[in-house]
């Protein structure tokens, strides 16, 4: 992926403060994602936190959720937009608690490389399933999404054995529509 070459010097400096080196960046197969500046407020997530996403993603998400509900499937929002600064804070907090950077980067994308920066990526859950767990794959909600999400312009970003070399995320879906 050529995306790493568009990482700007400002971001490089922020990453250096987190002890993330250019070597780490080059080892990351995810593309660099632009942070969206076009966000609207969606419903609160399942933890009661305010969530933001792009206008087109919100419309698609509302249509997707309603279509699922009409077939008895409840889709819950876990998280949507995440800023690059917020991603930096998450990693800084873990470093302060003494976690190793390599361990942190196995579960948190390098700031600038999370699809959540685009405002088009949603983590989705359903009742009686632990959020962000591979068990989501076993739910009727996941089966429904696999069959229907593309009609609402959503796709699974990280299937098994994906080209980005990151773990399988059955809960993470992104809207293809650019605002
Ligand atoms: Zn996600």
Coordinates of C-alpha atoms and ligand atoms in Angstrom, one line a residue:
X1 CA 0.0 0.0 0.0
X2 CA 1.4 3.4 -1.0
X3 CA -0.6 5.2 1.6
X4 CA 2.2 5.5 4.1
X5 CA 4.0 8.0 1.8
X6 CA 1.3 10.6 2.3
X7 CA 1.9 10.7 6.1
X8 CA 2.7 14.3 6.8
X9 CA 5.6 15.6 9.0
X10 CA 3.2 16.9 11.7
X11 CA 1.9 13.4 12.2
X12 CA 5.4 11.9 12.1
X13 CA 6.3 14.2 15.0
X14 CA 3.2 13.2 17.0
X15 CA 4.0 9.5 16.4
X16 CA 7.6 10.1 17.5
X17 CA 6.3 11.3 20.9
X18 CA 4.6 7.9 21.2
X19 CA 7.9 6.2 20.3
X20 CA 6.4 5.0 17.0
X21 CA 9.2 5.1 14.4
X22 CA 9.2 5.3 10.6
X23 CA 10.1 1.6 10.7
X24 CA 6.8 0.9 12.6
X25 CA 5.0 3.0 10.0
X26 CA 6.5 1.1 7.1
X27 CA 5.7 -2.2 8.7
X28 CA 2.0 -1.2 8.8
X29 CA 0.2 -2.5 5.8
X30 CA -2.9 -0.3 6.4
X31 CA -3.2 2.7 4.2
X32 CA -3.0 6.2 5.7
X33 CA -6.5 7.5 6.2
X34 CA -7.5 11.2 6.0
X35 CA -9.4 12.5 9.0
X36 CA -12.9 13.6 8.0
X37 CA -13.9 17.2 8.5
X38 CA -17.4 16.5 7.5
X39 CA -19.2 14.8 10.4
X40 CA -22.7 14.8 11.9
X41 CA -23.9 13.5 15.2
X42 CA -25.5 10.0 15.1
X43 CA -27.3 8.2 17.9
X44 CA -25.4 7.5 21.1
X45 CA -23.5 4.2 21.0
X46 CA -24.4 1.2 23.2
X47 CA -22.4 2.8 26.1
X48 CA -24.2 6.1 25.8
X49 CA -21.3 8.0 24.2
X50 CA -21.9 10.5 21.5
X51 CA -20.9 9.2 18.1
X52 CA -20.0 11.1 14.9
X53 CA -19.9 9.9 11.3
X54 CA -20.2 11.4 7.8
X55 CA -23.6 12.4 6.6
X56 CA -23.7 9.7 3.9
X57 CA -22.6 7.1 6.4
X58 CA -25.4 8.2 8.8
X59 CA -28.1 7.9 6.1
X60 CA -26.8 4.5 5.0
X61 CA -26.5 3.3 8.6
X62 CA -30.0 4.3 9.5
X63 CA -31.4 2.5 6.4
X64 CA -29.3 -0.6 7.2
X65 CA -30.4 -0.6 10.8
X66 CA -34.1 -0.2 9.8
X67 CA -34.0 -2.9 7.2
X68 CA -32.4 -5.3 9.7
X69 CA -34.9 -4.4 12.4
X70 CA -37.8 -5.1 9.9
X71 CA -36.4 -8.7 9.8
X72 CA -36.0 -9.0 13.5
X73 CA -32.3 -8.2 13.7
X74 CA -31.1 -5.5 16.1
X75 CA -27.9 -3.7 15.1
X76 CA -26.1 -1.7 17.8
X77 CA -23.5 1.0 17.3
X78 CA -20.2 0.4 19.3
X79 CA -18.1 3.2 17.8
X80 CA -17.8 5.4 14.6
X81 CA -15.5 8.3 14.0
X82 CA -12.2 8.5 15.9
X83 CA -9.8 11.5 15.6
X84 CA -6.1 11.0 15.0
X85 CA -5.5 12.9 18.3
X86 CA -7.8 10.6 20.2
X87 CA -6.0 7.6 18.8
X88 CA -2.7 9.2 20.0
X89 CA -4.2 9.7 23.5
X90 CA -5.4 6.0 23.7
X91 CA -1.9 4.8 22.9
X92 CA -0.2 7.4 25.2
X93 CA -2.4 6.2 28.1
X94 CA -1.5 2.6 27.5
X95 CA 2.2 3.5 27.4
X96 CA 1.8 5.3 30.7
X97 CA 0.3 2.2 32.2
X98 CA 3.5 0.3 31.2
X99 CA 2.2 -1.6 28.2
X100 CA 4.7 -2.4 25.5
X101 CA 4.3 -0.5 22.2
X102 CA 4.4 -3.7 20.1
X103 CA 1.5 -5.1 22.2
X104 CA -0.5 -1.9 21.9
X105 CA 0.0 -1.8 18.1
X106 CA -1.3 -5.3 17.8
X107 CA -4.8 -4.1 18.8
X108 CA -4.7 -0.3 18.1
X109 CA -3.9 1.1 14.7
X110 CA -1.1 3.6 14.4
X111 CA -2.7 7.1 14.5
X112 CA -3.3 8.1 10.9
X113 CA -4.0 4.5 9.9
X114 CA -7.3 3.8 11.5
X115 CA -10.3 3.6 9.1
X116 CA -12.3 5.2 11.9
X117 CA -10.6 8.5 11.0
X118 CA -12.7 8.7 7.8
X119 CA -16.0 8.8 9.7
X120 CA -17.2 5.9 7.4
X121 CA -16.2 3.0 9.6
X122 CA -18.6 1.6 12.2
X123 CA -18.1 -1.1 14.8
X124 CA -21.4 -2.9 15.0
X125 CA -22.8 -5.3 17.7
X126 CA -26.0 -7.0 18.5
X127 CA -27.7 -7.8 21.9
X128 CA -26.1 -10.7 23.9
X129 CA -22.8 -10.5 22.2
X130 CA -19.6 -9.1 23.7
X131 CA -18.6 -6.0 21.7
X132 CA -15.6 -6.2 19.4
X133 CA -15.3 -10.0 19.8
X134 CA -14.9 -12.6 17.1
X135 CA -18.1 -14.2 18.5
X136 CA -20.0 -11.6 16.5
X137 CA -19.4 -13.8 13.5
X138 CA -21.7 -16.5 15.1
X139 CA -24.7 -14.1 15.5
X140 CA -27.8 -13.8 13.2
X141 CA -26.8 -10.1 12.9
X142 CA -23.5 -11.0 11.2
X143 CA -25.2 -13.5 8.8
X144 CA -27.8 -10.8 7.9
X145 CA -25.0 -8.2 7.3
X146 CA -23.1 -10.6 5.1
X147 CA -26.2 -11.1 3.0
X148 CA -27.5 -7.5 2.9
X149 CA -25.0 -4.9 3.9
X150 CA -23.7 -4.3 0.4
X151 CA -27.2 -3.1 -0.7
X152 CA -26.7 -0.3 1.8
X153 CA -23.2 0.4 0.6
X154 CA -21.5 -1.2 3.6
X155 CA -18.6 -3.7 3.3
X156 CA -16.6 -5.8 5.8
X157 CA -13.1 -4.1 5.9
X158 CA -11.1 -6.8 7.5
X159 CA -12.2 -10.3 6.5
X160 CA -10.1 -13.4 7.5
X161 CA -6.6 -13.4 6.0
X162 CA -7.0 -9.9 4.7
X163 CA -4.2 -8.2 2.7
X164 CA -3.6 -5.7 5.6
X165 CA -2.2 -8.4 7.8
X166 CA -4.5 -7.4 10.7
X167 CA -6.7 -9.7 12.7
X168 CA -10.2 -10.7 11.5
X169 CA -12.8 -8.0 12.6
X170 CA -16.3 -9.3 11.8
X171 CA -17.8 -6.3 13.7
X172 CA -16.0 -3.6 11.6
X173 CA -18.0 -2.4 8.5
X174 CA -17.3 0.7 6.4
X175 CA -19.6 2.7 4.1
X176 CA -18.4 3.0 0.6
X177 CA -20.1 6.3 -0.1
X178 CA -17.8 9.4 0.0
X179 CA -19.4 12.6 1.1
Ligands
LIG1 ZN1 -13.5 -0.7 13.9

